[in-house]
Tab-separated table of N, CA, C and O in Angstrom:
chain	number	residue	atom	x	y	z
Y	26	UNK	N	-43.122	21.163	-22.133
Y	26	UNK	CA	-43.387	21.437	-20.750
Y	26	UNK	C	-44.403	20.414	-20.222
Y	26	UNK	O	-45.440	20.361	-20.882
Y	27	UNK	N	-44.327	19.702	-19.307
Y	27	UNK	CA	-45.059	18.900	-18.450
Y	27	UNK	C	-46.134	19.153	-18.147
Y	27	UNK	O	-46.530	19.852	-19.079
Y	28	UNK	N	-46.921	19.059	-17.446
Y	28	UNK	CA	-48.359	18.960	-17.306
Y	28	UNK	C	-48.364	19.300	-15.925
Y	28	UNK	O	-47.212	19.089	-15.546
Y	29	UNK	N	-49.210	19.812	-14.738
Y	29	UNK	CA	-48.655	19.654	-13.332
Y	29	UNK	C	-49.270	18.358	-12.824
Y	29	UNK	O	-48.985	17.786	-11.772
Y	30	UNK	N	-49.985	18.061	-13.559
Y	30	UNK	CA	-50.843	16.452	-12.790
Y	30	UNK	C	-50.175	15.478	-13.598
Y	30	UNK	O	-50.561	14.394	-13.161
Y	31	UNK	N	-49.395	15.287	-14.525
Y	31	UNK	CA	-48.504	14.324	-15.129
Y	31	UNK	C	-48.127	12.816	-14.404
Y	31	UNK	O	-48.017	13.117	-13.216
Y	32	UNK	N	-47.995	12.039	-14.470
Y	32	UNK	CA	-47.230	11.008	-13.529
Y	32	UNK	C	-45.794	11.292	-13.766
Y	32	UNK	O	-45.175	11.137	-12.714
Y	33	UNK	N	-45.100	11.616	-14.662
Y	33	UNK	CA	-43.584	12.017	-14.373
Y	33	UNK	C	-43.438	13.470	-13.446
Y	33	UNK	O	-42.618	13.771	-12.578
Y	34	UNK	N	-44.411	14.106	-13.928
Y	34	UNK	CA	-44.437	15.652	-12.347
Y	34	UNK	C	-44.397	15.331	-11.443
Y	34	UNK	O	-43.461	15.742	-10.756
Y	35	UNK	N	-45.304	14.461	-10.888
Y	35	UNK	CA	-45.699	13.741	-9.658
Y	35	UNK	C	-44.555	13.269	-9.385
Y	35	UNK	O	-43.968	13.688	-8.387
Y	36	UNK	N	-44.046	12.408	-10.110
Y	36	UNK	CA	-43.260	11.103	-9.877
Y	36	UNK	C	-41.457	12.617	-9.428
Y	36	UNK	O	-40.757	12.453	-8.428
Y	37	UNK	N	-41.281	13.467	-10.154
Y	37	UNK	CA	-39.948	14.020	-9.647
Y	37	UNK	C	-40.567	15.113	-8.212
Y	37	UNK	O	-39.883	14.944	-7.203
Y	38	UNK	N	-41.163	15.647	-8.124
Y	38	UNK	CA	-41.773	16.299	-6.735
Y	38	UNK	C	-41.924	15.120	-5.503
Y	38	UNK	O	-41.781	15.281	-4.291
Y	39	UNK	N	-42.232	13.994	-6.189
Y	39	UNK	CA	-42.134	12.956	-4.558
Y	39	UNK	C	-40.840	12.462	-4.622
Y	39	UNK	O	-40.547	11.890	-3.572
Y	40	UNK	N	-39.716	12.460	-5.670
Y	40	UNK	CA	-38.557	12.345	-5.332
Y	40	UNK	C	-37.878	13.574	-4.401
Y	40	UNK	O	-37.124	13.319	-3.462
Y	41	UNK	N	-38.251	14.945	-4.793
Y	41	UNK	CA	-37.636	16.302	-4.310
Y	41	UNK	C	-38.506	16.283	-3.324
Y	41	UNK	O	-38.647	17.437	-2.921
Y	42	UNK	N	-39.542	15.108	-2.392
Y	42	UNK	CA	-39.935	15.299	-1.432
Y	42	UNK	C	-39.031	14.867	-0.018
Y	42	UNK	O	-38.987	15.320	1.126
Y	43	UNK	N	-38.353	13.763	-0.726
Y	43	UNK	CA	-37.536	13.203	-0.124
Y	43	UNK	C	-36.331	13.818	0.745
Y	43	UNK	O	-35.345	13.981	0.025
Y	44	UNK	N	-36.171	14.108	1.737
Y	44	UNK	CA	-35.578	15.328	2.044
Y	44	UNK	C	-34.163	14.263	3.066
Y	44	UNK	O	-34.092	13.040	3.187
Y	45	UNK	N	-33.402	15.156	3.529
Y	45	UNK	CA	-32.317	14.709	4.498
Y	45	UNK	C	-32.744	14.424	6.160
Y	45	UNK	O	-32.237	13.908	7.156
Y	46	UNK	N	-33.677	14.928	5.868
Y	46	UNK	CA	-34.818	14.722	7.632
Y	46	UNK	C	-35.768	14.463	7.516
Y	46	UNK	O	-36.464	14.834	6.571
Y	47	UNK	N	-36.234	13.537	8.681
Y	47	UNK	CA	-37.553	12.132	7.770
Y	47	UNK	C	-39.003	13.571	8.264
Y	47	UNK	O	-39.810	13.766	7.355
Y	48	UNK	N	-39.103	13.962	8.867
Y	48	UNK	CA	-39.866	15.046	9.770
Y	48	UNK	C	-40.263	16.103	7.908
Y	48	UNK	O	-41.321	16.109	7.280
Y	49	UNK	N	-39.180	16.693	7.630
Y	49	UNK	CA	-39.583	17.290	6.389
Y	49	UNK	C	-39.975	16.571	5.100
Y	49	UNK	O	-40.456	17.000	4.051
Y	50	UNK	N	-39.644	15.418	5.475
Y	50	UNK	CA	-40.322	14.154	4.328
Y	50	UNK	C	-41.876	14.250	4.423
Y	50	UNK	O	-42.571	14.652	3.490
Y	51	UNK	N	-42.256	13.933	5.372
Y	51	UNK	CA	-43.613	14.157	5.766
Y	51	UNK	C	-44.128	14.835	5.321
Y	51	UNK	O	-44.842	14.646	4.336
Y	52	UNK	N	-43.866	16.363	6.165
Y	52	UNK	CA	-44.401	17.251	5.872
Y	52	UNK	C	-44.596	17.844	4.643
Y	52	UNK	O	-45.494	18.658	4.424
Y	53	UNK	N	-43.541	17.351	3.586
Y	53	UNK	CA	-43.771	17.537	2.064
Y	53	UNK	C	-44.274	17.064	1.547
Y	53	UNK	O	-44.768	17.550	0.530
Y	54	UNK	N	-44.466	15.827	1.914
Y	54	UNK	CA	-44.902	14.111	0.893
Y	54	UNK	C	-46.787	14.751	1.359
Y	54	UNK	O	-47.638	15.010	0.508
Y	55	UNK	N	-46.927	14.827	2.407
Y	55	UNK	CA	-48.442	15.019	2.755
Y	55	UNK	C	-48.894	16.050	1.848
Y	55	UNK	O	-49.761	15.892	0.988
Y	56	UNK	N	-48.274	17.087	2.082
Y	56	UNK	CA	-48.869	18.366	1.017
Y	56	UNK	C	-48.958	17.993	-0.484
Y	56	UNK	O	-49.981	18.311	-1.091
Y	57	UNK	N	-48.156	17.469	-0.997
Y	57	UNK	CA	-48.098	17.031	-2.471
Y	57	UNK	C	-49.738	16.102	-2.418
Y	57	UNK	O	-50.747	16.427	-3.044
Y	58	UNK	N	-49.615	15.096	-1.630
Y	58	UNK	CA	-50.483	14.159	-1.953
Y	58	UNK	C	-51.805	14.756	-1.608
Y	58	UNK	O	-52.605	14.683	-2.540
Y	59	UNK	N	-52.383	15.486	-0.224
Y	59	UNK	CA	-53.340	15.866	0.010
Y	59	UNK	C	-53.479	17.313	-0.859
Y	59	UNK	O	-54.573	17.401	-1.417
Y	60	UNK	N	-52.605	18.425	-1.070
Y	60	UNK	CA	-53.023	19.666	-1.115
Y	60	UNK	C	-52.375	19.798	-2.926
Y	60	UNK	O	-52.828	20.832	-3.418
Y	61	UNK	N	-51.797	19.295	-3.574
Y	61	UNK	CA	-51.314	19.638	-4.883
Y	61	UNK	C	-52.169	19.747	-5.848
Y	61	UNK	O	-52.210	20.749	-6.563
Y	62	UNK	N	-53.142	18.490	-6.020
Y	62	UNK	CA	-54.377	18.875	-6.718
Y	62	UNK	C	-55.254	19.996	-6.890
Y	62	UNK	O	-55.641	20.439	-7.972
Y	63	UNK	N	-55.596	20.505	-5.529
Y	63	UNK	CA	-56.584	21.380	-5.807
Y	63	UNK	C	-55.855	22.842	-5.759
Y	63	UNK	O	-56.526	23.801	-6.139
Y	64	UNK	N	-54.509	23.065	-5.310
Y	64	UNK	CA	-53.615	23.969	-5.232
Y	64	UNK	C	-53.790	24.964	-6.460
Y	64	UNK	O	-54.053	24.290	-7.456
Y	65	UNK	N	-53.741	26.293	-6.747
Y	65	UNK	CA	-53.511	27.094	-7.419
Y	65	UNK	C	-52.247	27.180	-7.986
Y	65	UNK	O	-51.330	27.197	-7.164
Y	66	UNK	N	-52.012	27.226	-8.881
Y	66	UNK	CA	-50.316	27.613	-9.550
Y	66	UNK	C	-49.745	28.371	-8.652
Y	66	UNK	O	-48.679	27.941	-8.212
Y	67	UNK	N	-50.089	29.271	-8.285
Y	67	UNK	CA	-48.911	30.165	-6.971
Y	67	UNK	C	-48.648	29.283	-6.417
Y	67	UNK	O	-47.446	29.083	-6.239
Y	68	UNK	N	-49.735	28.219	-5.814
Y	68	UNK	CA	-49.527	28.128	-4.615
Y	68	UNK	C	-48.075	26.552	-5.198
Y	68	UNK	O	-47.170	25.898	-4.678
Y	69	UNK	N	-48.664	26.679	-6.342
Y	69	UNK	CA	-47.753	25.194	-6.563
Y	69	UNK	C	-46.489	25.562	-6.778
Y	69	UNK	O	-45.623	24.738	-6.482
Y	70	UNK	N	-46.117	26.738	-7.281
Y	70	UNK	CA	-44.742	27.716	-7.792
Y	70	UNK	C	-44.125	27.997	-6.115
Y	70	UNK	O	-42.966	28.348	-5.893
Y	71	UNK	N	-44.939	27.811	-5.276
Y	71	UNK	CA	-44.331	28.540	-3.993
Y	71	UNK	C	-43.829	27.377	-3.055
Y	71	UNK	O	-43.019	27.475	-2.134
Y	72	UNK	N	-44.415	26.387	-3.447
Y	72	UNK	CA	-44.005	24.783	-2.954
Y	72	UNK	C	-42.928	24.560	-3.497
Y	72	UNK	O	-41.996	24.355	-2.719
Y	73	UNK	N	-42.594	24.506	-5.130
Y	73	UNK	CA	-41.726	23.954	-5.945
Y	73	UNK	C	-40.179	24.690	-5.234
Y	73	UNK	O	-39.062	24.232	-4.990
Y	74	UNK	N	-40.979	26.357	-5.046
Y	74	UNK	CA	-39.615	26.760	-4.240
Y	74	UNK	C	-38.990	26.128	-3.138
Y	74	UNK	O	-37.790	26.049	-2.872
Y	75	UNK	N	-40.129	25.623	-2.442
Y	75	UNK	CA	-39.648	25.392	-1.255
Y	75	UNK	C	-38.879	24.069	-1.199
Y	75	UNK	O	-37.877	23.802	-0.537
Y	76	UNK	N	-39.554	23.327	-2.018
Y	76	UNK	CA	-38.417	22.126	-2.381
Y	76	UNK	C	-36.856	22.303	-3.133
Y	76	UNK	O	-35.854	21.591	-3.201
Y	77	UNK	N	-37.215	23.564	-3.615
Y	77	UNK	CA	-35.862	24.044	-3.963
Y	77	UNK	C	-34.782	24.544	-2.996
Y	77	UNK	O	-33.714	25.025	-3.374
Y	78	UNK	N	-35.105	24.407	-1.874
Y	78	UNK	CA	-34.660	24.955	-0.249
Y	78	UNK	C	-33.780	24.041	-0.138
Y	78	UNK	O	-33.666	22.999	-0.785
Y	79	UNK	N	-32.985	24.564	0.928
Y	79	UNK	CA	-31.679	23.566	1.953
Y	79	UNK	C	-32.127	22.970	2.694
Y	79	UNK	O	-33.022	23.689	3.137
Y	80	UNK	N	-32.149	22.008	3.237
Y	80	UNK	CA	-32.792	21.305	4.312
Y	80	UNK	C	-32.998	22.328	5.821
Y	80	UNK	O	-33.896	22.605	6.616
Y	81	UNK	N	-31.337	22.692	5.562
Y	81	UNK	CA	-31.572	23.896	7.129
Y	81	UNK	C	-32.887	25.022	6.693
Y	81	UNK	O	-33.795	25.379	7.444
Y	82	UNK	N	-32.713	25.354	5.547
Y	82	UNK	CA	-33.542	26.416	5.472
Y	82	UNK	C	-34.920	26.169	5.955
Y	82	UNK	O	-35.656	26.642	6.821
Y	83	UNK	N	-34.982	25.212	5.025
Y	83	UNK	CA	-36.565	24.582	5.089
Y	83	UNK	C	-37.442	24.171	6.140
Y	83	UNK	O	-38.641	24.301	6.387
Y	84	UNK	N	-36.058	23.420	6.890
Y	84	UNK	CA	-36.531	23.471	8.827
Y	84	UNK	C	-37.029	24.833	9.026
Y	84	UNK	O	-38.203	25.201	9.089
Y	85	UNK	N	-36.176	25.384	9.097
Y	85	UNK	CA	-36.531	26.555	9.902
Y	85	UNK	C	-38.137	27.050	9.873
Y	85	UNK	O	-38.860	27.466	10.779
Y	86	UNK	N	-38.367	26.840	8.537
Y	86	UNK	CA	-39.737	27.717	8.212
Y	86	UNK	C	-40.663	26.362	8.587
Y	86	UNK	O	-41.872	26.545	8.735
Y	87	UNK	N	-40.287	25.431	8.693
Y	87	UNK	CA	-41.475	23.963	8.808
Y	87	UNK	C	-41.177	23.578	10.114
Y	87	UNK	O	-41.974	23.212	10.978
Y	88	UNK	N	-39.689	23.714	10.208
Y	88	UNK	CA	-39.832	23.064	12.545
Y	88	UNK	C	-39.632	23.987	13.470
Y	88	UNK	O	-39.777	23.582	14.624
Y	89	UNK	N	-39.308	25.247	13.315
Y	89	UNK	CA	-38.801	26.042	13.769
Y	89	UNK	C	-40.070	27.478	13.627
Y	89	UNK	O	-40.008	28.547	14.234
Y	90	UNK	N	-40.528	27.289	13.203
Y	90	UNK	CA	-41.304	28.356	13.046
Y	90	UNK	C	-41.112	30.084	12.244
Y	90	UNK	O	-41.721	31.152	12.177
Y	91	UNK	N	-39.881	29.459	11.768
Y	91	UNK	CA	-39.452	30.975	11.262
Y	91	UNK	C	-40.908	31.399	10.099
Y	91	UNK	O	-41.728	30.636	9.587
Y	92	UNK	N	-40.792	32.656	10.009
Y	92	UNK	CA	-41.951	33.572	9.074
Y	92	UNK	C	-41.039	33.311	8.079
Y	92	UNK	O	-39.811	33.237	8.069
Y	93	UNK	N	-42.362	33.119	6.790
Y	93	UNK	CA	-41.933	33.199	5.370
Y	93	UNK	C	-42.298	34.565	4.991
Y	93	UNK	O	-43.420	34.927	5.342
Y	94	UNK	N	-41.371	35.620	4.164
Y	94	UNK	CA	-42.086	37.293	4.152
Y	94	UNK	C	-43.180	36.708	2.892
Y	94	UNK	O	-44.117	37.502	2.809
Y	95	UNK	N	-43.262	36.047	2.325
Y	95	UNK	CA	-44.043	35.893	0.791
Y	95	UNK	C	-45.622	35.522	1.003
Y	95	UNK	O	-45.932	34.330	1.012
Y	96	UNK	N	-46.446	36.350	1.144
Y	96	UNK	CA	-47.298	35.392	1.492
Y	96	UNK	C	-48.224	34.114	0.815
Y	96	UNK	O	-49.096	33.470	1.397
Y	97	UNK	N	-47.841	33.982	-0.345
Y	97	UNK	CA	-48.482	32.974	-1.050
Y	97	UNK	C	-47.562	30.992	-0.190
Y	97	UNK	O	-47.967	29.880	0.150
Y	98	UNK	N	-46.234	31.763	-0.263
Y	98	UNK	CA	-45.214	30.418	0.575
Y	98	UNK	C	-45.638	30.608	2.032
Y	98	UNK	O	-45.337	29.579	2.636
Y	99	UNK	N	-46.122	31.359	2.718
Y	99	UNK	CA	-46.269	31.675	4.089
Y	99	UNK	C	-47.450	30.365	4.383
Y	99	UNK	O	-47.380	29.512	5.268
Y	100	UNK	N	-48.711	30.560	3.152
Y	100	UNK	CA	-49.830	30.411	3.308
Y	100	UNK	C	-49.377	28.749	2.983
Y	100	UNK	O	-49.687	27.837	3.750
Y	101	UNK	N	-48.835	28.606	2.102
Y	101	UNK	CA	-48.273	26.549	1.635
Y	101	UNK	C	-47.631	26.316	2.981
Y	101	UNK	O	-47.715	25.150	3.365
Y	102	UNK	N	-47.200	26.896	3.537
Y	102	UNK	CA	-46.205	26.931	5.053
Y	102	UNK	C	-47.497	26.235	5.919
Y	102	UNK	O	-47.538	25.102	6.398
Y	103	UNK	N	-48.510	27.269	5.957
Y	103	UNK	CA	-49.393	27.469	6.915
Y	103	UNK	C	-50.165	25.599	6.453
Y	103	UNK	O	-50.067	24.664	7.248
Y	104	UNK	N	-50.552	25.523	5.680
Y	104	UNK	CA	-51.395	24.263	4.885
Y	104	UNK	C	-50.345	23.231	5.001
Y	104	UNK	O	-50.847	22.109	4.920
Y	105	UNK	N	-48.919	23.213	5.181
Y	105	UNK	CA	-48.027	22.210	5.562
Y	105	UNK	C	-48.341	21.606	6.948
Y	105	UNK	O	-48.379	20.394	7.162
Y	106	UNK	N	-48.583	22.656	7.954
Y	106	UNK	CA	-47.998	22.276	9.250
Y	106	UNK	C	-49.383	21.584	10.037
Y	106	UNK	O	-49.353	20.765	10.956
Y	107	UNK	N	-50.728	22.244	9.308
Y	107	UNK	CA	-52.006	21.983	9.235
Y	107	UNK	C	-52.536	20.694	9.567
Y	107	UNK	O	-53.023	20.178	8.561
Y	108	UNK	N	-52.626	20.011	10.535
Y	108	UNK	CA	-52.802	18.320	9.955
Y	108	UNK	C	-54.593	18.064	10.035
Y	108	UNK	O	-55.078	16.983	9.700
């Protein structure tokens, strides 16, 4: 099992940052780089989900404003949109 500060961790999360809309690129690529470090495991388990998302989905909750019910992903939501 990997490490979460690894350079190959790093290195596949800024690939799965890479998204189909440059807008959710951002908004992922920033959180990894500014907020992953000091992040709590929830909070990093609740990201990893979210990169595990559809692009539509993922809008929704990052451009669209839809509510996440979870609140640990609500709160990575909230620290995404944060600038």
């Amino acid at each position: 099992m990997l490490d979460d500060h690894s350079d190959q961790t790093l290195a596949r999360l800024r690939w799965q940052c890479r998204r189909g809309m440059r807008e959710l690129d951002v908004l992922t690529s920033r959180w990894l780089e500014r907020d992953w470090p000091a992040a709590s495991s929830e909070e990093r388990a609740a990201f990893r989900r979210l990169l595990a998302l559809q692009d539509p989905e993922l809008a929704g909750y990052l451009l669209r404003g839809e509510p996440h019910p979870e609140p640990v992903t609500a709160a990575v939501i909230a620290r995404m949109l944060h600038c």
